[in-house]
Short mmCIF file of C-alpha atoms and ligand atoms in Angstrom, two decimals:
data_model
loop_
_atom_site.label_atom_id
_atom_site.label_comp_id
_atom_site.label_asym_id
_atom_site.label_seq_id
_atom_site.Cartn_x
_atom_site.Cartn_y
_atom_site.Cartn_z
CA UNK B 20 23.34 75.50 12.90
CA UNK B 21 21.41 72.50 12.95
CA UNK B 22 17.34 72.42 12.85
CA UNK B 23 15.71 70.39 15.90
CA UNK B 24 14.90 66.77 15.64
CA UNK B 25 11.29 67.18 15.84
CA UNK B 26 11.40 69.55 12.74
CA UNK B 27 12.69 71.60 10.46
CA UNK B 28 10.71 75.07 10.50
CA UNK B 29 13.51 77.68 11.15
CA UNK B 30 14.76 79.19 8.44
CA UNK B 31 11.82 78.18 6.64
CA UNK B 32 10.58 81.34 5.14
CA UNK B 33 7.02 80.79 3.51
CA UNK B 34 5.96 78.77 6.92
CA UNK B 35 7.14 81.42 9.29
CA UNK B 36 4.86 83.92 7.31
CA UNK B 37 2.23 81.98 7.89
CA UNK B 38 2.78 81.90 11.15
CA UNK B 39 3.00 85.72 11.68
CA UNK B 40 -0.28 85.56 9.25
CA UNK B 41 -1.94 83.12 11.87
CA UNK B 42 -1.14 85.75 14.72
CA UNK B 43 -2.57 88.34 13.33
CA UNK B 44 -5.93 86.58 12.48
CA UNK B 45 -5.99 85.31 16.11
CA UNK B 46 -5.22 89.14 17.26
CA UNK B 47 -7.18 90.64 15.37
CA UNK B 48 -10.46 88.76 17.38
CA UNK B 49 -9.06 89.98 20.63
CA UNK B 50 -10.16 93.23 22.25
CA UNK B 51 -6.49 95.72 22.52
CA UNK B 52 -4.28 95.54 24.63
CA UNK B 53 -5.80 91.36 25.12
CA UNK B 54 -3.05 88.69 26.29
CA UNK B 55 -2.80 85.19 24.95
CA UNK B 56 -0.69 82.43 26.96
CA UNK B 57 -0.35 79.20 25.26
CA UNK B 58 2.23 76.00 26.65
CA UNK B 59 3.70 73.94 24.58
CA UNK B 60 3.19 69.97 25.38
CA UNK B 61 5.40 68.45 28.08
CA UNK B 62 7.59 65.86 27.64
CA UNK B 63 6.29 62.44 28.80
CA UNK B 64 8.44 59.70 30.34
CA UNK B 65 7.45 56.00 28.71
CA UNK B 66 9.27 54.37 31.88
CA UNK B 67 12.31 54.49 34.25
CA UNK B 68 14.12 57.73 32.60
CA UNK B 69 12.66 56.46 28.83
CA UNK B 70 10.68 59.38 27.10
CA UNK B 71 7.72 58.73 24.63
CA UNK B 72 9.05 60.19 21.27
CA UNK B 73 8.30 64.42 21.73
CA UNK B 74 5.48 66.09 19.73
CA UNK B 75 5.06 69.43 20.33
CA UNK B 76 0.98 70.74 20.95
CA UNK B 77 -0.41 71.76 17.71
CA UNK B 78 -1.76 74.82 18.64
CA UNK B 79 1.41 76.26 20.03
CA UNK B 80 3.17 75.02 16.60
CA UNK B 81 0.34 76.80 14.57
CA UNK B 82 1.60 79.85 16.07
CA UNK B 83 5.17 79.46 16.29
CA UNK B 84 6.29 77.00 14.32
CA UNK B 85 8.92 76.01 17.68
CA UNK B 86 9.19 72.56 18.20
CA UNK B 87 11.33 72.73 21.60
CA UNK B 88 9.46 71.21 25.02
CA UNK B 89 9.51 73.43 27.60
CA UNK B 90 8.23 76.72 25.53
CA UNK B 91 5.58 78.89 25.75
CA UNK B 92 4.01 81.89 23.30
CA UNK B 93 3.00 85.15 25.02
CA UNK B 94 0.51 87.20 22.30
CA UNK B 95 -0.36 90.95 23.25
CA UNK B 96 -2.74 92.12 20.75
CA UNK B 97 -2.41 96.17 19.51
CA UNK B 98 -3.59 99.04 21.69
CA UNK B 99 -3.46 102.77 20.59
CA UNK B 100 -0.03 103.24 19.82
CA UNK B 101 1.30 100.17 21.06
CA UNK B 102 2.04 97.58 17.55
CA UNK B 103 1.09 93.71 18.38
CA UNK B 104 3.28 91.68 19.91
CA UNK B 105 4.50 87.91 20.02
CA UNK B 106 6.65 86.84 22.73
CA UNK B 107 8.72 83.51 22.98
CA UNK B 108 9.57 81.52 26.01
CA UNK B 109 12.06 79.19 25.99
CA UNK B 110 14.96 76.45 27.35
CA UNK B 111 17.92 78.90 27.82
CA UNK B 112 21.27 77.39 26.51
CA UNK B 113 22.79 74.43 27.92
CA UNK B 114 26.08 73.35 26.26
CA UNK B 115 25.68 70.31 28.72
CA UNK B 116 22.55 69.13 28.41
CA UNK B 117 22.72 69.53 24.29
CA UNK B 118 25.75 66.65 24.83
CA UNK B 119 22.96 64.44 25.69
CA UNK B 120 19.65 66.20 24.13
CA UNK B 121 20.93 67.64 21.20
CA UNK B 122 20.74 71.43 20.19
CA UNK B 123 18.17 73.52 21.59
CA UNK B 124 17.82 77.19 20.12
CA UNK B 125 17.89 79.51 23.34
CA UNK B 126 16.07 82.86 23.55
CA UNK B 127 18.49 84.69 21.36
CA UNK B 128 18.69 81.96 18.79
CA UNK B 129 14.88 81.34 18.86
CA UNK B 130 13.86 84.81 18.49
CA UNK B 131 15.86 85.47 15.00
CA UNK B 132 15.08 81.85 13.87
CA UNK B 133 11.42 82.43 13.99
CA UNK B 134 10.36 86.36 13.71
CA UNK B 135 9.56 86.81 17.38
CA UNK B 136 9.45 90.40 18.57
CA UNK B 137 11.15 88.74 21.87
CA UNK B 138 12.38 85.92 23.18
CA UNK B 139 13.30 84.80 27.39
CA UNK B 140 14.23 82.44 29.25
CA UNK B 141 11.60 80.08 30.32
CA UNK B 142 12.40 80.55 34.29
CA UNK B 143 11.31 84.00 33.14
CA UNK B 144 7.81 83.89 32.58
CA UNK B 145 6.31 84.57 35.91
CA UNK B 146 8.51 87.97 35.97
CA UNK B 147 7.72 89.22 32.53
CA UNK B 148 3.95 88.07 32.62
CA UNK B 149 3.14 89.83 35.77
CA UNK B 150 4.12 93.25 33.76
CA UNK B 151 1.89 92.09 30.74
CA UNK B 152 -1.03 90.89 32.20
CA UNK B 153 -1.02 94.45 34.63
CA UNK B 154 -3.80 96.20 33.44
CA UNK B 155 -4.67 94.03 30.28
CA UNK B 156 -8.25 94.03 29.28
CA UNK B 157 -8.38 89.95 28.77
CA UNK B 158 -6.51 86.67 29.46
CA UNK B 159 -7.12 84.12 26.69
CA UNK B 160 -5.50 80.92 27.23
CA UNK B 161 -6.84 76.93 27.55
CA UNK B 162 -9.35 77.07 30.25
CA UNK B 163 -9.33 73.91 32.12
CA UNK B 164 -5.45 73.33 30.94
CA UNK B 165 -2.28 73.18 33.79
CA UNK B 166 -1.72 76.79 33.04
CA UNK B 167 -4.98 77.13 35.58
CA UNK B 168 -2.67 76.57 38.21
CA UNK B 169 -0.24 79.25 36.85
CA UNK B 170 -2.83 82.02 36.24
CA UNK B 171 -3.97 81.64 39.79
CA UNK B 172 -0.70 82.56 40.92
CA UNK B 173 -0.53 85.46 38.71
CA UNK B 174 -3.80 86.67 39.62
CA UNK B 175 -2.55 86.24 43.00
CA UNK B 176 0.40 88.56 42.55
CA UNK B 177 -1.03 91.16 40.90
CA UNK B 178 -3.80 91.46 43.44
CA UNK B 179 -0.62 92.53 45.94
CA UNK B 180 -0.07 95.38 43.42
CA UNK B 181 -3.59 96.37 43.74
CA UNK B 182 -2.18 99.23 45.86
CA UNK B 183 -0.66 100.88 43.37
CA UNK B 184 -3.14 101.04 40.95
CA UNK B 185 -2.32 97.70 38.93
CA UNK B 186 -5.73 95.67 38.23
CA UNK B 187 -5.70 92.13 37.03
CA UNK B 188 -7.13 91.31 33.99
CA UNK B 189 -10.77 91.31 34.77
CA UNK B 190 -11.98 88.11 32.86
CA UNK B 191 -10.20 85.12 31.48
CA UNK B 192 -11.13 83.45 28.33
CA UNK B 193 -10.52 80.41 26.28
CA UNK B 194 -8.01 80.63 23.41
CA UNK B 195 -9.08 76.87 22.14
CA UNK B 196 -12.23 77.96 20.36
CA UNK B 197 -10.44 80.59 18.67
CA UNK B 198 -7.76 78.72 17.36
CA UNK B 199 -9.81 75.84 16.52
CA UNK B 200 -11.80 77.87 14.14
CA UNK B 201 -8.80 79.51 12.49
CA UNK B 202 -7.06 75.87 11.92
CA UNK B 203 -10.46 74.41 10.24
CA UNK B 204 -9.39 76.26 7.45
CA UNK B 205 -5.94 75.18 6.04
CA UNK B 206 -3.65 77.96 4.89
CA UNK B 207 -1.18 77.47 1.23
CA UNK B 208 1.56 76.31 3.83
CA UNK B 209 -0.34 73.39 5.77
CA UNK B 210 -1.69 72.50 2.49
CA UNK B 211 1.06 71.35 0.99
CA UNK B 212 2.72 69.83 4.16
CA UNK B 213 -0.73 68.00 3.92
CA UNK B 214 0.04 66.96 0.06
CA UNK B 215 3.47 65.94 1.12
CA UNK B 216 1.80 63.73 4.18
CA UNK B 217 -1.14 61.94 1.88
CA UNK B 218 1.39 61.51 -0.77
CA UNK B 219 4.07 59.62 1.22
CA UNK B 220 1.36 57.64 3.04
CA UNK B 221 -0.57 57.00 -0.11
CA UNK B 222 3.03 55.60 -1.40
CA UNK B 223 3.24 53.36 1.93
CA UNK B 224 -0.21 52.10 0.99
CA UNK B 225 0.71 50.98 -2.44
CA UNK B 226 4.21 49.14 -1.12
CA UNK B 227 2.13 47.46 1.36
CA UNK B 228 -0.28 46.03 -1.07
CA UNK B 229 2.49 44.92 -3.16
CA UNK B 230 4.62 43.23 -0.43
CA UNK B 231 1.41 41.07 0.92
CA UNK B 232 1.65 37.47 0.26
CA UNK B 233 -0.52 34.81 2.14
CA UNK B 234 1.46 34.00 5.57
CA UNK B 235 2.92 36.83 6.21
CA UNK B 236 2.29 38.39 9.80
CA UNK B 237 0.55 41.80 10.26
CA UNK B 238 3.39 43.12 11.66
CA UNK B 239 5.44 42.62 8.83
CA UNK B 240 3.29 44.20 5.97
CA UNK B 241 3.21 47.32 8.86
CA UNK B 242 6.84 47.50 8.65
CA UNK B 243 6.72 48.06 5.08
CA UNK B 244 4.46 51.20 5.76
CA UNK B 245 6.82 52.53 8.59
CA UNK B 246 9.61 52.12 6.46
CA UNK B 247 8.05 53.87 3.47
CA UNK B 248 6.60 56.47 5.83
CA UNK B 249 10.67 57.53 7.49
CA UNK B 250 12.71 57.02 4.56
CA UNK B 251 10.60 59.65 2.79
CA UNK B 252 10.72 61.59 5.68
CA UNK B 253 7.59 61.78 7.83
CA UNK B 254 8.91 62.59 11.53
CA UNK B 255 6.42 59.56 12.46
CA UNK B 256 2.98 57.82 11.96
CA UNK B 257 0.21 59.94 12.53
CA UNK B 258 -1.87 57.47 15.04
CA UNK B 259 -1.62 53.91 15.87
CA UNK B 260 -1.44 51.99 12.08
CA UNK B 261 -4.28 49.31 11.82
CA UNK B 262 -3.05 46.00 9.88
CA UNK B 263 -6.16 43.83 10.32
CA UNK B 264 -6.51 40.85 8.45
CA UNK B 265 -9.79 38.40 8.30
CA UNK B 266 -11.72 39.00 11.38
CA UNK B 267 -9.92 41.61 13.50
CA UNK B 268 -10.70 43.92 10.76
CA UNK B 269 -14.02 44.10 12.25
CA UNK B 270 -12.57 45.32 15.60
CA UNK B 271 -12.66 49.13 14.64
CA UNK B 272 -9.54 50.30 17.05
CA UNK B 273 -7.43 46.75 16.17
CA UNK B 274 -4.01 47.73 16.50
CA UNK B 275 -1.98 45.00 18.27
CA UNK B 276 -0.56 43.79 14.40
CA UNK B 277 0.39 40.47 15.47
CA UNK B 278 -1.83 38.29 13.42
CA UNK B 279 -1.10 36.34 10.17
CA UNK B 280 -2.88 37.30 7.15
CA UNK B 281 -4.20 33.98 5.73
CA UNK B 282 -5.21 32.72 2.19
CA UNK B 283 -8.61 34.29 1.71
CA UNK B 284 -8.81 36.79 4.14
CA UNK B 285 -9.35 40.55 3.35
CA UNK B 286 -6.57 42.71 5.06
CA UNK B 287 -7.92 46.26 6.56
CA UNK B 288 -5.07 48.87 6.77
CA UNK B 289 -5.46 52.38 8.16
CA UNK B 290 -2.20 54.33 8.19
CA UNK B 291 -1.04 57.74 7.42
CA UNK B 292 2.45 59.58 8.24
CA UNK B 293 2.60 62.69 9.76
CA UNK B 294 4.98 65.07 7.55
CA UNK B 295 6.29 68.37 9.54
CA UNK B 296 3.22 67.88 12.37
CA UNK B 297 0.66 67.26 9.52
CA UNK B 298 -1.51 64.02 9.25
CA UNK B 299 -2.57 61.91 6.67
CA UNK B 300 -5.37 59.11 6.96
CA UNK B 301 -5.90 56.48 4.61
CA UNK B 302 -7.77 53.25 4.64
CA UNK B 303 -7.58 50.42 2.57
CA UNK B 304 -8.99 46.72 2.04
CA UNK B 305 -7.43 44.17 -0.36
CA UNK B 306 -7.46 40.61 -0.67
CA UNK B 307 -4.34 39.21 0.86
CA UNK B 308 -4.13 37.04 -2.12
CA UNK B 309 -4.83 39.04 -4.37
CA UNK B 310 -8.24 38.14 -5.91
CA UNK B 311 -11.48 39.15 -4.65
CA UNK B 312 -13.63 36.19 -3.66
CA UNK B 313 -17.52 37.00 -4.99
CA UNK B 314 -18.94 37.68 -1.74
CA UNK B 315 -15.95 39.87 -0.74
CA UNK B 316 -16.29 41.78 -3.82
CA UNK B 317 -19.97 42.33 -3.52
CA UNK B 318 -18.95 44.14 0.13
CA UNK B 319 -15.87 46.21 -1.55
CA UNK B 320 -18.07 47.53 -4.14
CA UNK B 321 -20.82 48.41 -1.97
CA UNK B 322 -18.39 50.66 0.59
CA UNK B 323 -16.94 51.78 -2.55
CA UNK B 324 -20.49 53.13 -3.77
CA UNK B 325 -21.36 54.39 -0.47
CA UNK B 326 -18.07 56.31 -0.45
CA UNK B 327 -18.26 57.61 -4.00
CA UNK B 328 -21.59 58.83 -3.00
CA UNK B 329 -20.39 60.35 0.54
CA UNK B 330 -17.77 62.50 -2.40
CA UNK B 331 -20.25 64.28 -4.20
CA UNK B 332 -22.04 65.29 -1.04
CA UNK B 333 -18.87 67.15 -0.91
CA UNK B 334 -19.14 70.98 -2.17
CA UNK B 335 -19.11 74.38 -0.45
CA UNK B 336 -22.00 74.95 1.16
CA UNK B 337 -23.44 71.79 1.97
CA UNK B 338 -23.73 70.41 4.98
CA UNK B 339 -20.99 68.59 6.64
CA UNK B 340 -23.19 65.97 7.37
CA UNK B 341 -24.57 65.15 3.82
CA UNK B 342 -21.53 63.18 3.07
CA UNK B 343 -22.22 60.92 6.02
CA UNK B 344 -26.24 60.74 5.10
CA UNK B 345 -25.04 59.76 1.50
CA UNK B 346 -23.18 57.09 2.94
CA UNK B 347 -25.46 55.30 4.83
CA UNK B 348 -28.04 55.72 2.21
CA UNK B 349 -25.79 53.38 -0.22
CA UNK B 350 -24.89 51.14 2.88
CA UNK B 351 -28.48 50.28 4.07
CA UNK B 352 -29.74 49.66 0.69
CA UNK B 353 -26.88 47.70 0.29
CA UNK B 354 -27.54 45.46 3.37
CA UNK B 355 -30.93 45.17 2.61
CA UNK B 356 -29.92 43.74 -1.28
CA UNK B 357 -27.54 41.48 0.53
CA UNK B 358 -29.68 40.19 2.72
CA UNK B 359 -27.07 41.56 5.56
CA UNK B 360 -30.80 42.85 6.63
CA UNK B 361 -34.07 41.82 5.73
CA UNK B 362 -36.89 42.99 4.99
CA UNK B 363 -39.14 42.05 6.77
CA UNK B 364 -37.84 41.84 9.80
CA UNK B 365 -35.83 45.88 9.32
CA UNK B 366 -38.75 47.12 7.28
CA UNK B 367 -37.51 49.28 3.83
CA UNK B 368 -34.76 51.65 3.28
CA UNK B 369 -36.30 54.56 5.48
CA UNK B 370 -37.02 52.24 8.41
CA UNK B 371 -33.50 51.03 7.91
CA UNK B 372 -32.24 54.04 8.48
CA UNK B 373 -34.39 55.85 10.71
CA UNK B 374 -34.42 52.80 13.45
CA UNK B 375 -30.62 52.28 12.33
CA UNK B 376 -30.74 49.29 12.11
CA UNK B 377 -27.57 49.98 9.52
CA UNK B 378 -25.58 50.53 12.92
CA UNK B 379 -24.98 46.82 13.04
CA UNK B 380 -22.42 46.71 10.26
CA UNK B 381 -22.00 50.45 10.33
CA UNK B 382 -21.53 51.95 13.71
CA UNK B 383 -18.99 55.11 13.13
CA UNK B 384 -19.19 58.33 11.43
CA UNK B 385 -18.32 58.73 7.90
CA UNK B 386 -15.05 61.11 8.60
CA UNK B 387 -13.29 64.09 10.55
CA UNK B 388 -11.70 67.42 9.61
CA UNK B 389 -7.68 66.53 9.38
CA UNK B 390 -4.50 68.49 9.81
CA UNK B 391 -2.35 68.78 12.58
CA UNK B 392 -4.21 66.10 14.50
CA UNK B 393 -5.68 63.19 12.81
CA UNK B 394 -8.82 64.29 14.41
CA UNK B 395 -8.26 67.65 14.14
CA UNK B 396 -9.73 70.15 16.27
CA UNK B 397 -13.18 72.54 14.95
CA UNK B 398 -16.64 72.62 15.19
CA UNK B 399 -18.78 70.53 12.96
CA UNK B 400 -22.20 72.12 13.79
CA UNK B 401 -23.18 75.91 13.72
CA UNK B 402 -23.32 76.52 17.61
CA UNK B 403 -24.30 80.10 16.90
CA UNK B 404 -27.51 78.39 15.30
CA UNK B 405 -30.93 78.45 17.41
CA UNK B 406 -30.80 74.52 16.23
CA UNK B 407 -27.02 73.72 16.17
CA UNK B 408 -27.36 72.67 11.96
CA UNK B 409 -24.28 71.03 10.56
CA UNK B 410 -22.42 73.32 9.45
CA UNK B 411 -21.45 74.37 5.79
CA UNK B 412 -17.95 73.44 4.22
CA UNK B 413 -15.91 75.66 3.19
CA UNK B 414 -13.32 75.87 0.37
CA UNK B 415 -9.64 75.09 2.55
CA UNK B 416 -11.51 72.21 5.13
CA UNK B 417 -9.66 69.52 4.92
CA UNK B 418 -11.40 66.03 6.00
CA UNK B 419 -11.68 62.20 5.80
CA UNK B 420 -14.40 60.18 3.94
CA UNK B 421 -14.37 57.06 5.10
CA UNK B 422 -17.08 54.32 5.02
CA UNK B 423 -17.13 50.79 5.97
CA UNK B 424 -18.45 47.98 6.71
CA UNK B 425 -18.23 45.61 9.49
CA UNK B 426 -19.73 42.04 9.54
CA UNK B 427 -19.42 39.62 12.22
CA UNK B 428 -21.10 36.14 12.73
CA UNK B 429 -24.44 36.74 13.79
CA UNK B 430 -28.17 35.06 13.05
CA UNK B 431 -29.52 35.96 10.19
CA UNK B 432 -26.39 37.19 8.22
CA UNK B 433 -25.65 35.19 5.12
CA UNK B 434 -22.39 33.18 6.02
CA UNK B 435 -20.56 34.03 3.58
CA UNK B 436 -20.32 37.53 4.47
CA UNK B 437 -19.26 36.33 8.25
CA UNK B 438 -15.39 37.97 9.53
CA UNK B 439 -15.01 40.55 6.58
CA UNK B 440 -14.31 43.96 7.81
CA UNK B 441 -13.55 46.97 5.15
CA UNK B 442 -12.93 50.26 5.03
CA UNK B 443 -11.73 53.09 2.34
CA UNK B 444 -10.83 56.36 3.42
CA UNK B 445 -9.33 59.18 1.83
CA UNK B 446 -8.70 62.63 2.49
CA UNK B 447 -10.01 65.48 1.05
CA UNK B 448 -9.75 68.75 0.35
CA UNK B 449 -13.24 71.30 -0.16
CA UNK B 450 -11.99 73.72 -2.61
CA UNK B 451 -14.26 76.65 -4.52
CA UNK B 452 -16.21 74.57 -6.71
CA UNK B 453 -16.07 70.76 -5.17
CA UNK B 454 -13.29 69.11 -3.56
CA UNK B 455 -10.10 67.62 -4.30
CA UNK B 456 -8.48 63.81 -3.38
CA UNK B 457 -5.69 64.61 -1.51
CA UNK B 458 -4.63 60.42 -1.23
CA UNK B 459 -5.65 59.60 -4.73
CA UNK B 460 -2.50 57.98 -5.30
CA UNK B 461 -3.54 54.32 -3.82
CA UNK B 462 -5.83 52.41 -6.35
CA UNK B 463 -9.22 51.63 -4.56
CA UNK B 464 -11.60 50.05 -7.42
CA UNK B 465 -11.29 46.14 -7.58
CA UNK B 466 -9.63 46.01 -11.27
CA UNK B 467 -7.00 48.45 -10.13
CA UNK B 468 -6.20 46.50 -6.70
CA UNK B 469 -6.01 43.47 -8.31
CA UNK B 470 -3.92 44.75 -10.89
CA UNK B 471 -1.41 46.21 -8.91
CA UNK B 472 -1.07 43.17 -6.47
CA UNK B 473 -1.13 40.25 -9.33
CA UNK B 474 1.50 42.22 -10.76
CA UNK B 475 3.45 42.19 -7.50
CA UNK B 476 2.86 38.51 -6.86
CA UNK B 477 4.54 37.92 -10.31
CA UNK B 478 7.67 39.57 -9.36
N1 LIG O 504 -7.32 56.51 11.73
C1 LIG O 504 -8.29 57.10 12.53
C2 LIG O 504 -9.53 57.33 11.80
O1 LIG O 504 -9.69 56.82 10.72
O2 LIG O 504 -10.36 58.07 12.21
MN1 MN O 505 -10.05 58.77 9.77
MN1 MN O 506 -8.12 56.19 9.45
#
């Protein structure tokens, strides 16, 4: 039997635990007898009958480890007597269609493959839900999602039972929250899918830098990433790779590739794979020659600094938002020394930073939680808290630290700073006592980068 295209969970023992584990945790917060409903992603056309390349929704996934469009997970937590239960929906068999598609499990398939207690067709799921949902306590599912549209209709039907005693469920609820909270945390299983991600992107990273060579075109040092990325595995990149040489590296979302990275120039990159639905996100900024020029060295060490500093902010029970405060401490000092700002025109470091006047080279945050998406899903302030704090970390977060620097032409900026865009980012793990570098395989201090690409240029 072959595994899907999108994946290779079945059979996969230690990840289909995980997955039962992940129920449970998610049942466990819902009051007996409680449903949960939660779609897969659909399948999006790119144009004429052309789809976009599938990826399942990483909630659904987190549950079920299924990678098939076209599925949905029906939860029913315990009640009395009655044991939990996890219910597959799914394409039926279609010796046909698999000529064209490929293999697709079916219900019977599906339900062995990954420890369901059942498993239906997906035409099914109006029949079977309006027998689960009759006289449930609770609905949980995405509020605000298309399955709206489809719990209106249940609700609907089960009103025409009301005759015979059947009631509705008599409030609906939103699974997201739930979910998000559980996936903040990163289980032994998405931990090393993570590992396996940050390793093979920071092993793109390092072929990149040693393929670069003045002239070459964006496009082509990307290619070297994309090929490191799928011939170690990684179903595909985890966002839209940034190769931004000279001044498009100061154009935070660049991603058209199509420039040439010239004599001189720094080149911005800001890839990561994603390994079995699992991101990785690393930045890096090297000369495209290969040597630092003074002024861009002065930048590189100062983002360096600030993100060195933004680490040890790391530890659990700090703040999430230390790191980013760390940061832009180093930065606006930084700009200030430089004469990036001046001042006495900005005023000292705490003017700098309470009028933010750092914003001008240093307008985004200083990272994100990671894991199935890039920008993964969870809260990063206490909303149970009278004042909404940032919240604490927590050993198993999993996020990005990631300052830069941006400087465009502009009055008052020293000129040789002008065009230079750079940002390092890494990904992290908070574990009991500090944190761990999950992408520490790329070199990021100057002597190490300029080591590894003079070295290259030899060969
Ligand atoms: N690559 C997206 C980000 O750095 O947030
Ligand atoms: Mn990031
Ligand atoms: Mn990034």
């Amino acid at each position: 039997m072959s595994s899907p295209i999108t994946g290779t969970s079945a059979g996969n023992s230690a990840l289909l635990a995980a997955c039962a584990a992940r129920r449970a945790r998610l049942l466990a917060q819902l009051p007996p007898g409680a449903v949960a409903v939660l779609a897969t992603a659909p399948e999006v056309l790119r144009n004429a009958d052309s789809e976009y390349l599938y990826r399942h929704d990483s909630d659904f996934y987190y549950l079920s480890a299924f990678t098939e469009p076209d599925s949905v997970l029906v939860l029913v937590a315990a009640r009395a007597a009655t044991p939990a239960r996890a219910m597959l929906f799914c394409r039926p068999k279609h010796p046909e269609r698999e000529i064209w598609d490929g293999y697709r499990y079916g219900p019977e398939a599906a339900c062995a493959a990954f420890g369901m207690d059942a498993a239906f067709p997906i035409d099914d799921l109006d029949a079977q839900i309006a027998t689960l949902l009759a006289d449930a306590p609770a609905l949980y599912y995405a509020l605000g999602s298309p399955l709206d549209a489809r719990v209106r209709i249940w609700r609907a039907a089960l009103r025409q039972q009301a005759r015979s005693g059947i009631s509705a469920p008599p409030s609906d609820a939103d699974l997201l929250p739930l979910l998000a909270e559980l996936r903040l945390r990163k289980d032994d299983v998405e931990l090393a899918s993570m590992q396996r991600a940050a390793d093979i992107s920071a092993q793109a990273h390092v072929r990149a830098m040693r393929a670069t060579r003045p002239g070459m075109f964006e496009y082509a040092v990307e290619a070297e990433l994309l090929y490191e990325f799928r011939r170690n595995g990684a179903q595909a990149p985890a966002y839209n790779s940034i190769v931004a040489s000279g001044a498009r590296a100061c154009v935070l979302h660049y991603s058209a590739n199509n420039g040439r990275c010239l004599d001189g120039e720094l080149l911005l990159i800001d890839a990561g794979c994603e390994f079995d639905s699992y991101a990785a996100d690393i930045s890096r900024t090297y000369p495209v020659n290969g040597r630092f020029s003074s002024a861009q060295r002065q930048l590189y060490e100062l983002v360096l600094a600030a993100q060195s500093a933004a680490l040890q902010a790391i530890a659990p029970g700090q703040p999430y938002s230390e790191m980013h405060q760390a940061a832009v401490r180093v930065l606006a000092q930084g700009m200030l020394d430089l004469g990036l700002l001046q001042k006495d025109v900005h005023g000292n470091l705490d003017d700098v930073i309470a009028n933010q006047h750092y914003r001008q080279f240093y307008m985004h945050g200083t990272g994100h939680w990671l894991g199935l998406d890039v920008h993964d899903v969870g809260q990063y302030r206490d909303i149970t808290a009278a004042d909404k704090a940032s919240r604490a970390l927590q050993p198993g977060m999993t996020l990005t630290v990631e300052p830069g620097i941006y400087v465009r032409p502009a009055a008052g900026v020293p000129e040789c700073y002008w065009n230079t865009g750079i940002r390092i980012e890494d990904d992290v793990l908070v574990t009991e006592h500090g944190y761990t570098i999950l992408t520490a395989g790329v070199p990021k201090t100057v002597a190490d980068i300029e080591h590894l690409m003079q070295h290259s240029q030899q060969s």
